[in-house]
Structures are given as C-alpha cells and as structure tokens.
PDB file of C-alpha atoms in Angstrom:
ATOM      1  CA  UNK A   1      50.992 -44.295 -29.470  1.00 59.00           C
ATOM      2  CA  UNK A   2      53.173 -43.112 -30.701  1.00 57.00           C
ATOM      3  CA  UNK A   3      56.002 -42.242 -27.590  1.00 64.00           C
ATOM      4  CA  UNK A   4      56.749 -38.817 -28.182  1.00 90.00           C
ATOM      5  CA  UNK A   5      56.067 -37.329 -24.596  1.00 97.00           C
ATOM      6  CA  UNK A   6      57.808 -36.210 -21.657  1.00 98.00           C
ATOM      7  CA  UNK A   7      55.821 -37.226 -18.960  1.00 98.00           C
ATOM      8  CA  UNK A   8      55.899 -35.671 -15.518  1.00 98.00           C
ATOM      9  CA  UNK A   9      54.205 -36.466 -11.670  1.00 98.00           C
ATOM     10  CA  UNK A  10      53.284 -38.070  -8.719  1.00 98.00           C
ATOM     11  CA  UNK A  11      55.103 -41.296  -9.666  1.00 96.00           C
ATOM     12  CA  UNK A  12      58.652 -41.991  -9.339  1.00 96.00           C
ATOM     13  CA  UNK A  13      60.645 -39.243 -12.313  1.00 98.00           C
ATOM     14  CA  UNK A  14      59.853 -37.564 -15.930  1.00 98.00           C
ATOM     15  CA  UNK A  15      58.821 -40.684 -18.536  1.00 97.00           C
ATOM     16  CA  UNK A  16      61.254 -39.504 -20.644  1.00 97.00           C
ATOM     17  CA  UNK A  17      59.704 -40.641 -24.948  1.00 95.00           C
ATOM     18  CA  UNK A  18      61.338 -43.793 -25.204  1.00 90.00           C
ATOM     19  CA  UNK A  19      59.788 -45.357 -21.927  1.00 94.00           C
ATOM     20  CA  UNK A  20      62.049 -45.133 -19.862  1.00 95.00           C
ATOM     21  CA  UNK A  21      62.783 -43.081 -16.463  1.00 97.00           C
ATOM     22  CA  UNK A  22      65.036 -40.073 -14.759  1.00 97.00           C
ATOM     23  CA  UNK A  23      64.175 -40.408 -11.254  1.00 97.00           C
ATOM     24  CA  UNK A  24      63.243 -36.371  -9.829  1.00 97.00           C
ATOM     25  CA  UNK A  25      60.867 -36.029  -6.739  1.00 97.00           C
ATOM     26  CA  UNK A  26      57.816 -34.562  -7.570  1.00 98.00           C
ATOM     27  CA  UNK A  27      57.803 -33.458 -10.999  1.00 98.00           C
ATOM     28  CA  UNK A  28      55.369 -32.609 -11.359  1.00 98.00           C
ATOM     29  CA  UNK A  29      55.364 -29.532 -14.428  1.00 98.00           C
ATOM     30  CA  UNK A  30      58.160 -29.225 -16.491  1.00 98.00           C
ATOM     31  CA  UNK A  31      58.993 -27.317 -19.486  1.00 98.00           C
ATOM     32  CA  UNK A  32      61.124 -26.273 -22.729  1.00 98.00           C
ATOM     33  CA  UNK A  33      64.050 -23.782 -23.318  1.00 98.00           C
ATOM     34  CA  UNK A  34      62.911 -22.188 -26.825  1.00 98.00           C
ATOM     35  CA  UNK A  35      66.771 -22.386 -28.192  1.00 98.00           C
ATOM     36  CA  UNK A  36      68.213 -24.847 -26.614  1.00 98.00           C
ATOM     37  CA  UNK A  37      67.814 -28.348 -25.414  1.00 98.00           C
ATOM     38  CA  UNK A  38      67.140 -27.489 -22.463  1.00 98.00           C
ATOM     39  CA  UNK A  39      64.256 -28.893 -20.273  1.00 98.00           C
ATOM     40  CA  UNK A  40      63.063 -28.020 -17.332  1.00 98.00           C
ATOM     41  CA  UNK A  41      60.778 -29.751 -13.837  1.00 98.00           C
ATOM     42  CA  UNK A  42      60.299 -28.638 -10.612  1.00 98.00           C
ATOM     43  CA  UNK A  43      60.254 -30.883  -7.394  1.00 98.00           C
ATOM     44  CA  UNK A  44      56.911 -30.800  -5.981  1.00 98.00           C
ATOM     45  CA  UNK A  45      58.513 -30.767  -1.628  1.00 97.00           C
ATOM     46  CA  UNK A  46      58.206 -28.111   0.795  1.00 97.00           C
ATOM     47  CA  UNK A  47      61.066 -27.223   0.030  1.00 97.00           C
ATOM     48  CA  UNK A  48      60.726 -27.161  -3.472  1.00 98.00           C
ATOM     49  CA  UNK A  49      63.801 -27.783  -6.337  1.00 98.00           C
ATOM     50  CA  UNK A  50      64.198 -26.815 -10.085  1.00 98.00           C
ATOM     51  CA  UNK A  51      65.885 -29.014 -12.227  1.00 98.00           C
ATOM     52  CA  UNK A  52      67.453 -27.846 -15.367  1.00 98.00           C
ATOM     53  CA  UNK A  53      68.318 -31.194 -18.157  1.00 98.00           C
ATOM     54  CA  UNK A  54      70.323 -31.500 -21.181  1.00 98.00           C
ATOM     55  CA  UNK A  55      67.493 -33.075 -24.159  1.00 97.00           C
ATOM     56  CA  UNK A  56      70.358 -33.574 -26.449  1.00 90.00           C
ATOM     57  CA  UNK A  57      71.387 -37.085 -25.920  1.00 88.00           C
ATOM     58  CA  UNK A  58      69.676 -40.184 -25.913  1.00 89.00           C
ATOM     59  CA  UNK A  59      68.265 -39.616 -22.874  1.00 95.00           C
ATOM     60  CA  UNK A  60      67.644 -36.638 -19.792  1.00 97.00           C
ATOM     61  CA  UNK A  61      70.863 -35.961 -18.441  1.00 97.00           C
ATOM     62  CA  UNK A  62      70.902 -33.516 -15.332  1.00 97.00           C
ATOM     63  CA  UNK A  63      72.791 -30.421 -15.504  1.00 97.00           C
ATOM     64  CA  UNK A  64      71.866 -27.746 -13.041  1.00 98.00           C
ATOM     65  CA  UNK A  65      69.172 -28.185  -9.970  1.00 98.00           C
ATOM     66  CA  UNK A  66      68.507 -25.470  -7.217  1.00 98.00           C
ATOM     67  CA  UNK A  67      65.703 -23.867  -4.469  1.00 98.00           C
ATOM     68  CA  UNK A  68      62.238 -23.135  -6.794  1.00 98.00           C
ATOM     69  CA  UNK A  69      62.341 -20.181  -4.056  1.00 97.00           C
ATOM     70  CA  UNK A  70      59.658 -21.478  -1.998  1.00 98.00           C
ATOM     71  CA  UNK A  71      57.101 -23.920  -0.853  1.00 98.00           C
ATOM     72  CA  UNK A  72      56.154 -26.990  -3.495  1.00 98.00           C
ATOM     73  CA  UNK A  73      56.905 -25.691  -6.560  1.00 98.00           C
ATOM     74  CA  UNK A  74      53.923 -26.200  -9.439  1.00 98.00           C
ATOM     75  CA  UNK A  75      54.254 -24.387 -12.270  1.00 98.00           C
ATOM     76  CA  UNK A  76      57.595 -23.004 -14.167  1.00 98.00           C
ATOM     77  CA  UNK A  77      58.266 -21.154 -18.114  1.00 98.00           C
ATOM     78  CA  UNK A  78      61.152 -19.463 -19.601  1.00 98.00           C
ATOM     79  CA  UNK A  79      61.043 -16.160 -21.335  1.00 98.00           C
ATOM     80  CA  UNK A  80      60.787 -16.245 -25.015  1.00 98.00           C
ATOM     81  CA  UNK A  81      64.919 -14.781 -24.657  1.00 98.00           C
ATOM     82  CA  UNK A  82      65.681 -17.702 -23.674  1.00 98.00           C
ATOM     83  CA  UNK A  83      67.431 -15.671 -20.403  1.00 98.00           C
ATOM     84  CA  UNK A  84      64.756 -16.170 -17.987  1.00 98.00           C
ATOM     85  CA  UNK A  85      62.662 -19.087 -16.286  1.00 98.00           C
ATOM     86  CA  UNK A  86      59.898 -17.857 -13.959  1.00 98.00           C
ATOM     87  CA  UNK A  87      58.303 -20.690 -11.371  1.00 98.00           C
ATOM     88  CA  UNK A  88      55.644 -20.185  -8.960  1.00 98.00           C
ATOM     89  CA  UNK A  89      55.316 -21.167  -5.540  1.00 98.00           C
ATOM     90  CA  UNK A  90      51.686 -23.265  -4.648  1.00 98.00           C
ATOM     91  CA  UNK A  91      53.332 -23.247  -0.490  1.00 98.00           C
ATOM     92  CA  UNK A  92      53.898 -20.461   0.122  1.00 98.00           C
ATOM     93  CA  UNK A  93      52.232 -17.972  -2.824  1.00 98.00           C
ATOM     94  CA  UNK A  94      56.284 -16.683  -3.856  1.00 98.00           C
ATOM     95  CA  UNK A  95      56.784 -16.530  -7.526  1.00 98.00           C
ATOM     96  CA  UNK A  96      60.577 -16.720  -8.573  1.00 98.00           C
ATOM     97  CA  UNK A  97      62.461 -15.371 -11.513  1.00 98.00           C
ATOM     98  CA  UNK A  98      65.704 -16.594 -11.864  1.00 98.00           C
ATOM     99  CA  UNK A  99      68.407 -16.218 -14.929  1.00 98.00           C
ATOM    100  CA  UNK A 100      70.258 -18.743 -17.342  1.00 98.00           C
ATOM    101  CA  UNK A 101      73.167 -18.406 -18.611  1.00 98.00           C
ATOM    102  CA  UNK A 102      73.876 -19.228 -22.943  1.00 98.00           C
ATOM    103  CA  UNK A 103      73.868 -22.782 -22.113  1.00 98.00           C
ATOM    104  CA  UNK A 104      70.572 -22.793 -20.008  1.00 98.00           C
ATOM    105  CA  UNK A 105      71.942 -23.037 -16.573  1.00 98.00           C
ATOM    106  CA  UNK A 106      71.121 -21.155 -14.460  1.00 98.00           C
ATOM    107  CA  UNK A 107      72.399 -17.947 -13.661  1.00 98.00           C
ATOM    108  CA  UNK A 108      73.246 -15.495  -9.931  1.00 97.00           C
ATOM    109  CA  UNK A 109      70.614 -15.417  -7.975  1.00 97.00           C
ATOM    110  CA  UNK A 110      67.202 -15.526  -7.900  1.00 98.00           C
ATOM    111  CA  UNK A 111      64.430 -12.732  -7.581  1.00 98.00           C
ATOM    112  CA  UNK A 112      61.973 -14.033  -5.118  1.00 98.00           C
ATOM    113  CA  UNK A 113      58.710 -12.226  -5.413  1.00 98.00           C
ATOM    114  CA  UNK A 114      56.576 -13.036  -2.915  1.00 98.00           C
ATOM    115  CA  UNK A 115      52.986 -11.725  -1.482  1.00 98.00           C
ATOM    116  CA  UNK A 116      50.297 -12.341   0.283  1.00 97.00           C
ATOM    117  CA  UNK A 117      46.486 -11.772   1.063  1.00 98.00           C
ATOM    118  CA  UNK A 118      43.927 -14.349   1.436  1.00 98.00           C
ATOM    119  CA  UNK A 119      40.486 -14.329   0.424  1.00 98.00           C
ATOM    120  CA  UNK A 120      37.000 -15.979   1.098  1.00 98.00           C
ATOM    121  CA  UNK A 121      37.530 -19.760   0.929  1.00 97.00           C
ATOM    122  CA  UNK A 122      37.932 -21.313   4.300  1.00 95.00           C
ATOM    123  CA  UNK A 123      40.529 -23.292   3.784  1.00 96.00           C
ATOM    124  CA  UNK A 124      41.965 -23.049   0.320  1.00 98.00           C
ATOM    125  CA  UNK A 125      42.417 -18.741   0.235  1.00 98.00           C
ATOM    126  CA  UNK A 126      43.825 -18.367   4.286  1.00 98.00           C
ATOM    127  CA  UNK A 127      47.305 -17.269   1.999  1.00 98.00           C
ATOM    128  CA  UNK A 128      48.407 -16.999  -1.335  1.00 98.00           C
ATOM    129  CA  UNK A 129      48.727 -19.765  -3.848  1.00 98.00           C
ATOM    130  CA  UNK A 130      51.299 -18.978  -6.619  1.00 98.00           C
ATOM    131  CA  UNK A 131      49.791 -21.863  -9.568  1.00 98.00           C
ATOM    132  CA  UNK A 132      50.776 -20.754 -12.718  1.00 98.00           C
ATOM    133  CA  UNK A 133      53.705 -17.928 -14.174  1.00 98.00           C
ATOM    134  CA  UNK A 134      53.282 -16.575 -17.884  1.00 98.00           C
ATOM    135  CA  UNK A 135      55.431 -14.020 -19.729  1.00 98.00           C
ATOM    136  CA  UNK A 136      53.384 -12.083 -22.206  1.00 98.00           C
ATOM    137  CA  UNK A 137      54.219  -8.306 -24.202  1.00 96.00           C
ATOM    138  CA  UNK A 138      57.642  -8.360 -21.193  1.00 96.00           C
ATOM    139  CA  UNK A 139      55.941  -8.819 -18.236  1.00 98.00           C
ATOM    140  CA  UNK A 140      54.985 -11.315 -15.417  1.00 98.00           C
ATOM    141  CA  UNK A 141      52.097 -12.354 -14.741  1.00 98.00           C
ATOM    142  CA  UNK A 142      50.915 -15.331 -11.893  1.00 99.00           C
ATOM    143  CA  UNK A 143      47.947 -17.487 -10.787  1.00 98.00           C
ATOM    144  CA  UNK A 144      47.228 -16.581  -7.192  1.00 98.00           C
ATOM    145  CA  UNK A 145      44.267 -19.091  -5.987  1.00 98.00           C
ATOM    146  CA  UNK A 146      44.404 -17.402  -2.351  1.00 98.00           C
ATOM    147  CA  UNK A 147      44.094 -14.436  -2.857  1.00 98.00           C
ATOM    148  CA  UNK A 148      41.712 -14.137  -6.320  1.00 98.00           C
ATOM    149  CA  UNK A 149      44.177 -12.023  -8.947  1.00 98.00           C
ATOM    150  CA  UNK A 150      46.353 -12.321 -11.747  1.00 98.00           C
ATOM    151  CA  UNK A 151      50.169 -10.263  -9.908  1.00 98.00           C
ATOM    152  CA  UNK A 152      51.321  -8.620 -12.693  1.00 98.00           C
ATOM    153  CA  UNK A 153      55.732  -8.112 -12.027  1.00 98.00           C
ATOM    154  CA  UNK A 154      57.871  -6.610 -14.587  1.00 98.00           C
ATOM    155  CA  UNK A 155      61.005  -8.509 -15.999  1.00 98.00           C
ATOM    156  CA  UNK A 156      62.950  -6.955 -12.921  1.00 98.00           C
ATOM    157  CA  UNK A 157      60.769  -8.805 -10.384  1.00 98.00           C
ATOM    158  CA  UNK A 158      59.243  -4.395 -10.002  1.00 98.00           C
ATOM    159  CA  UNK A 159      55.351  -5.201  -8.743  1.00 98.00           C
ATOM    160  CA  UNK A 160      52.790  -3.815  -9.856  1.00 98.00           C
ATOM    161  CA  UNK A 161      48.380  -3.229 -10.401  1.00 98.00           C
ATOM    162  CA  UNK A 162      47.256  -6.569 -10.023  1.00 98.00           C
ATOM    163  CA  UNK A 163      44.473  -7.446 -11.807  1.00 98.00           C
ATOM    164  CA  UNK A 164      41.389  -8.642  -9.589  1.00 98.00           C
ATOM    165  CA  UNK A 165      38.943 -11.415  -9.558  1.00 98.00           C
ATOM    166  CA  UNK A 166      35.813 -11.882  -8.027  1.00 98.00           C
ATOM    167  CA  UNK A 167      35.965 -13.527  -4.881  1.00 98.00           C
ATOM    168  CA  UNK A 168      36.222 -16.807  -4.792  1.00 98.00           C
ATOM    169  CA  UNK A 169      37.129 -17.566  -7.757  1.00 98.00           C
ATOM    170  CA  UNK A 170      40.861 -18.934  -6.602  1.00 98.00           C
ATOM    171  CA  UNK A 171      42.898 -17.919 -10.902  1.00 98.00           C
ATOM    172  CA  UNK A 172      44.717 -21.081 -11.752  1.00 98.00           C
ATOM    173  CA  UNK A 173      45.877 -21.364 -15.268  1.00 98.00           C
ATOM    174  CA  UNK A 174      44.770 -18.070 -17.965  1.00 98.00           C
ATOM    175  CA  UNK A 175      46.275 -17.096 -21.658  1.00 98.00           C
ATOM    176  CA  UNK A 176      46.369 -14.726 -23.439  1.00 98.00           C
ATOM    177  CA  UNK A 177      44.970 -13.859 -27.553  1.00 97.00           C
ATOM    178  CA  UNK A 178      46.979 -10.718 -27.120  1.00 96.00           C
ATOM    179  CA  UNK A 179      45.531  -8.379 -24.431  1.00 96.00           C
ATOM    180  CA  UNK A 180      42.366 -10.968 -24.059  1.00 98.00           C
ATOM    181  CA  UNK A 181      42.670 -12.897 -20.779  1.00 98.00           C
ATOM    182  CA  UNK A 182      40.922 -15.813 -20.327  1.00 98.00           C
ATOM    183  CA  UNK A 183      41.970 -17.454 -16.859  1.00 98.00           C
ATOM    184  CA  UNK A 184      40.353 -21.788 -16.075  1.00 98.00           C
ATOM    185  CA  UNK A 185      37.866 -20.683 -11.757  1.00 98.00           C
ATOM    186  CA  UNK A 186      39.765 -23.573  -9.524  1.00 98.00           C
ATOM    187  CA  UNK A 187      37.523 -22.440  -6.815  1.00 98.00           C
ATOM    188  CA  UNK A 188      34.521 -21.855  -8.593  1.00 97.00           C
ATOM    189  CA  UNK A 189      34.253 -23.956 -11.285  1.00 98.00           C
ATOM    190  CA  UNK A 190      33.879 -21.024 -14.227  1.00 98.00           C
ATOM    191  CA  UNK A 191      36.464 -20.140 -17.034  1.00 98.00           C
ATOM    192  CA  UNK A 192      36.073 -16.173 -17.801  1.00 98.00           C
ATOM    193  CA  UNK A 193      37.509 -13.858 -20.045  1.00 98.00           C
ATOM    194  CA  UNK A 194      38.875 -10.308 -19.568  1.00 98.00           C
ATOM    195  CA  UNK A 195      39.304  -7.823 -23.269  1.00 96.00           C
ATOM    196  CA  UNK A 196      39.578  -4.529 -22.456  1.00 91.00           C
ATOM    197  CA  UNK A 197      36.684  -2.074 -22.963  1.00 88.00           C
ATOM    198  CA  UNK A 198      34.555  -4.669 -22.872  1.00 90.00           C
ATOM    199  CA  UNK A 199      32.004  -6.303 -20.175  1.00 91.00           C
ATOM    200  CA  UNK A 200      34.041  -9.744 -18.679  1.00 95.00           C
ATOM    201  CA  UNK A 201      32.217 -13.551 -20.017  1.00 98.00           C
ATOM    202  CA  UNK A 202      31.705 -16.049 -17.571  1.00 98.00           C
ATOM    203  CA  UNK A 203      30.217 -18.783 -17.410  1.00 97.00           C
ATOM    204  CA  UNK A 204      30.836 -22.335 -15.997  1.00 97.00           C
ATOM    205  CA  UNK A 205      33.770 -24.778 -17.377  1.00 98.00           C
ATOM    206  CA  UNK A 206      31.357 -27.986 -17.527  1.00 98.00           C
ATOM    207  CA  UNK A 207      27.592 -27.824 -18.230  1.00 94.00           C
ATOM    208  CA  UNK A 208      27.428 -31.150 -15.851  1.00 88.00           C
ATOM    209  CA  UNK A 209      26.086 -30.852 -12.009  1.00 74.00           C
ATOM    210  CA  UNK A 210      29.081 -33.006 -10.618  1.00 77.00           C
ATOM    211  CA  UNK A 211      31.327 -30.185  -8.634  1.00 92.00           C
ATOM    212  CA  UNK A 212      33.942 -29.328 -10.423  1.00 97.00           C
ATOM    213  CA  UNK A 213      37.797 -28.364 -10.319  1.00 98.00           C
ATOM    214  CA  UNK A 214      39.058 -26.969 -13.747  1.00 98.00           C
ATOM    215  CA  UNK A 215      43.096 -26.750 -13.784  1.00 98.00           C
ATOM    216  CA  UNK A 216      44.703 -26.609 -17.263  1.00 98.00           C
ATOM    217  CA  UNK A 217      43.513 -23.791 -19.426  1.00 98.00           C
ATOM    218  CA  UNK A 218      44.564 -23.714 -23.035  1.00 98.00           C
ATOM    219  CA  UNK A 219      44.084 -21.386 -25.777  1.00 98.00           C
ATOM    220  CA  UNK A 220      44.181 -23.037 -30.009  1.00 97.00           C
ATOM    221  CA  UNK A 221      42.721 -20.685 -32.668  1.00 95.00           C
ATOM    222  CA  UNK A 222      39.428 -20.031 -32.468  1.00 97.00           C
ATOM    223  CA  UNK A 223      38.824 -21.643 -29.726  1.00 98.00           C
ATOM    224  CA  UNK A 224      39.394 -22.541 -25.601  1.00 98.00           C
ATOM    225  CA  UNK A 225      39.771 -25.772 -23.943  1.00 99.00           C
ATOM    226  CA  UNK A 226      39.844 -26.234 -20.566  1.00 98.00           C
ATOM    227  CA  UNK A 227      40.316 -29.586 -17.902  1.00 98.00           C
ATOM    228  CA  UNK A 228      36.929 -29.846 -15.834  1.00 98.00           C
ATOM    229  CA  UNK A 229      37.739 -32.330 -12.852  1.00 98.00           C
ATOM    230  CA  UNK A 230      35.508 -34.119 -11.235  1.00 97.00           C
ATOM    231  CA  UNK A 231      33.692 -34.659 -14.547  1.00 97.00           C
ATOM    232  CA  UNK A 232      36.373 -35.676 -15.311  1.00 97.00           C
ATOM    233  CA  UNK A 233      35.940 -34.020 -19.229  1.00 98.00           C
ATOM    234  CA  UNK A 234      37.816 -31.950 -21.757  1.00 98.00           C
ATOM    235  CA  UNK A 235      35.420 -28.530 -22.660  1.00 98.00           C
ATOM    236  CA  UNK A 236      35.833 -26.600 -25.777  1.00 98.00           C
ATOM    237  CA  UNK A 237      34.237 -23.504 -25.806  1.00 98.00           C
ATOM    238  CA  UNK A 238      34.153 -20.898 -28.691  1.00 98.00           C
ATOM    239  CA  UNK A 239      37.053 -17.734 -27.448  1.00 98.00           C
ATOM    240  CA  UNK A 240      34.499 -14.947 -28.420  1.00 97.00           C
ATOM    241  CA  UNK A 241      31.761 -15.611 -25.974  1.00 97.00           C
ATOM    242  CA  UNK A 242      32.517 -18.564 -24.102  1.00 98.00           C
ATOM    243  CA  UNK A 243      29.539 -20.867 -26.031  1.00 98.00           C
ATOM    244  CA  UNK A 244      30.514 -24.351 -25.356  1.00 97.00           C
ATOM    245  CA  UNK A 245      31.283 -26.430 -28.491  1.00 98.00           C
ATOM    246  CA  UNK A 246      32.012 -29.470 -26.891  1.00 98.00           C
ATOM    247  CA  UNK A 247      31.934 -31.161 -23.010  1.00 98.00           C
ATOM    248  CA  UNK A 248      34.675 -35.196 -23.701  1.00 98.00           C
ATOM    249  CA  UNK A 249      35.019 -36.673 -21.569  1.00 98.00           C
ATOM    250  CA  UNK A 250      39.410 -36.558 -20.352  1.00 98.00           C
ATOM    251  CA  UNK A 251      39.993 -40.453 -21.123  1.00 98.00           C
ATOM    252  CA  UNK A 252      40.615 -41.057 -16.965  1.00 98.00           C
ATOM    253  CA  UNK A 253      40.005 -39.317 -13.901  1.00 98.00           C
ATOM    254  CA  UNK A 254      41.086 -36.231 -12.287  1.00 98.00           C
ATOM    255  CA  UNK A 255      42.873 -34.725 -16.017  1.00 98.00           C
ATOM    256  CA  UNK A 256      45.030 -32.139 -14.533  1.00 98.00           C
ATOM    257  CA  UNK A 257      46.663 -31.536 -17.795  1.00 98.00           C
ATOM    258  CA  UNK A 258      46.881 -31.423 -21.351  1.00 98.00           C
ATOM    259  CA  UNK A 259      49.171 -30.227 -24.371  1.00 98.00           C
ATOM    260  CA  UNK A 260      48.011 -29.513 -28.021  1.00 97.00           C
ATOM    261  CA  UNK A 261      50.530 -30.602 -30.233  1.00 96.00           C
ATOM    262  CA  UNK A 262      49.060 -30.368 -33.743  1.00 95.00           C
ATOM    263  CA  UNK A 263      45.955 -32.226 -35.309  1.00 95.00           C
ATOM    264  CA  UNK A 264      46.382 -34.401 -31.178  1.00 97.00           C
ATOM    265  CA  UNK A 265      45.655 -33.455 -28.462  1.00 98.00           C
ATOM    266  CA  UNK A 266      46.974 -35.767 -24.624  1.00 98.00           C
ATOM    267  CA  UNK A 267      45.935 -35.293 -21.096  1.00 98.00           C
ATOM    268  CA  UNK A 268      47.508 -36.258 -18.030  1.00 98.00           C
ATOM    269  CA  UNK A 269      44.410 -37.627 -15.700  1.00 98.00           C
ATOM    270  CA  UNK A 270      46.232 -37.942 -12.338  1.00 98.00           C
ATOM    271  CA  UNK A 271      44.677 -40.041 -10.503  1.00 98.00           C
ATOM    272  CA  UNK A 272      44.495 -43.309 -13.102  1.00 98.00           C
ATOM    273  CA  UNK A 273      47.458 -42.997 -13.800  1.00 98.00           C
ATOM    274  CA  UNK A 274      47.135 -42.123 -17.606  1.00 98.00           C
ATOM    275  CA  UNK A 275      47.930 -40.083 -20.855  1.00 98.00           C
ATOM    276  CA  UNK A 276      44.975 -40.575 -23.118  1.00 98.00           C
ATOM    277  CA  UNK A 277      45.738 -39.388 -26.577  1.00 98.00           C
ATOM    278  CA  UNK A 278      43.073 -37.690 -28.580  1.00 98.00           C
ATOM    279  CA  UNK A 279      42.378 -36.565 -32.266  1.00 97.00           C
ATOM    280  CA  UNK A 280      41.016 -33.408 -32.979  1.00 97.00           C
ATOM    281  CA  UNK A 281      38.561 -33.277 -35.512  1.00 87.00           C
ATOM    282  CA  UNK A 282      37.101 -30.115 -36.142  1.00 92.00           C
ATOM    283  CA  UNK A 283      38.778 -28.755 -32.555  1.00 97.00           C
ATOM    284  CA  UNK A 284      36.761 -31.050 -30.641  1.00 98.00           C
ATOM    285  CA  UNK A 285      39.177 -33.999 -29.131  1.00 98.00           C
ATOM    286  CA  UNK A 286      37.990 -37.486 -30.100  1.00 98.00           C
ATOM    287  CA  UNK A 287      39.099 -40.295 -27.838  1.00 98.00           C
ATOM    288  CA  UNK A 288      41.930 -42.739 -30.848  1.00 97.00           C
ATOM    289  CA  UNK A 289      42.045 -45.471 -27.573  1.00 96.00           C
ATOM    290  CA  UNK A 290      45.979 -44.886 -27.206  1.00 96.00           C
ATOM    291  CA  UNK A 291      46.793 -44.665 -23.932  1.00 97.00           C
ATOM    292  CA  UNK A 292      50.161 -44.249 -22.243  1.00 97.00           C
ATOM    293  CA  UNK A 293      50.297 -45.526 -18.586  1.00 97.00           C
ATOM    294  CA  UNK A 294      52.154 -42.622 -16.170  1.00 97.00           C
ATOM    295  CA  UNK A 295      51.791 -43.093 -12.822  1.00 98.00           C
ATOM    296  CA  UNK A 296      50.260 -39.988 -10.332  1.00 98.00           C
ATOM    297  CA  UNK A 297      50.531 -37.870 -14.761  1.00 98.00           C
ATOM    298  CA  UNK A 298      50.180 -34.655 -13.711  1.00 98.00           C
ATOM    299  CA  UNK A 299      51.475 -33.071 -17.048  1.00 98.00           C
ATOM    300  CA  UNK A 300      52.909 -33.477 -20.946  1.00 98.00           C
ATOM    301  CA  UNK A 301      55.348 -31.926 -22.685  1.00 98.00           C
ATOM    302  CA  UNK A 302      55.478 -33.265 -26.407  1.00 96.00           C
ATOM    303  CA  UNK A 303      59.366 -33.524 -27.132  1.00 93.00           C
TER     304      UNK A 303
END
C-alpha cells in the first residue's frame, strides 16, 4: 500500500503518510482545509481540544490549538469557504463554530451551540450527544445521537427547526445528495433516506443477524456506503431505494471510519488497530491484501 494517508485514532498520535508519528492525545478525527495546507485534529478528551497543523512541509507542524468548546470532540468539518470550522462534541452535545483567518488558524471567540433533550435508550440517550458536523448549502447540520435529531443552524449560530428521526435511531454519520439526506442510525442499526415530497425509506444497514452499530456513512455516485460495527462489514446500497448491492468484510474489527480516494477505499478498523485497503470494482470493495498497522485507528484522511 502506498502510504498516502493521515491516520487518526486512540493511539499515541497521528500517523503521517511517510509512517512518522506526530504525537497528540486522542486525535480521533481529522479534516483538511479546502484551499490551504492545513489539517485539523480533535483531541477527544473530557476537556476537548482542536489543533491546526501546517501540512506544507515534510512533517505536520502544530500552528495553533484551543478548546473545542465542549466535552469529547469526535468530529470536525471546514466550510468550503475556508472561513469556519465546526466541531461536534459528543460528551456534552455541544457543537461549536470556530472562525478561521487567512492562514487557516483560529480567529476570535467560538460560537458554542449547546443543546438539551434525551431519547428512549436508557444509557445512550440520557442527554444530547453531537456526533457529526456537516456544512451543506450554507447551513450547519449536526447529528445528535442522544436526541434523535439532525440539528440545523445558520452560519451565525442561530438555531433552526431540526430534522427529527424516529425515537431510538441514534443518528451518527450522515450525508446529502442535493436535498436528499441519508442517515446511519447507530442505536437501531439502520440507514434512512429522506427526500422532499417522498415517503422516507428505512432499511437495516447490515443483512447479518449480529447486533450492529453503524458508524460512518458516505455517498459516491449512485451508491451509499456504510460501515457496520459488530458484523465488521461494509455495506453497499443503491442511493435511490437503499436496496443492497453487496456487503463485504471490513478487513478488521470494529470499522469506525473509511475514506474513498479514487478507485480505492481505506477502512479504519479500531479494535484490530489497522487500516485495510480495498479496490472499488464496479463500486464494490475488494480487498487488496494491503494493511497498515495503526493502534486504535478511527479516521483516515487521504493526503
């Protein structure tokens, strides 16, 4: 496998494309600036942190860091303009908007978006748990596993009416195709498709009988991919009706995240501490046999 990945996780730090290690506490998710050589990492700690790294040289260089605005940040995203970074803090459910300056480092005070609510799950839904932040059509969307909502905000932090999912869904990662929304339900093991003017479609993310906690979901062309923790598989679904195309082993245990890069897919298997490479043949992942060892791997970012 050509080492052209940044790998984040729960090990000692970020593994860089050349195999070097940049030490950082719990860098469980990474994101790239859309136009500058800057990479951002969360520090998934009770007192959460985010770090901006310069990525223009041979090694990552820490440029700036600050509080994430909450407890246990697990996801971040940069607005296409490069002027805003959003963070989802799982522990207390707070999302935050951080302004970025012309160099891609943090500028001014963040806007912290706190939330309240709960769901029917006796342990996982006692309070809000922000899980993913996505910019779409100049709004910020935040999945909240604890309240069964996709929260919506303006870029100035004004709260809008949320998208509500069935009780006990536990929305984790999600993606848009235009105005159509696809959501992975971590708690009920489903994928949901919501389109304006249509009845929603809801299917099991995995066809196996094993308990399933879907993690990452991503769209590529006419296909939806979802990682299944428990069955340890990647499901391939048709975007138009969520019918299954294939379900293949993830190449390890507990697939927490994956990235699609051209005709390749890279799957971060957290419990086996590895990243497995797949070739996409007609959209279906086929293992190449290449694996990178990465302790607690939870995120892959193509360089």
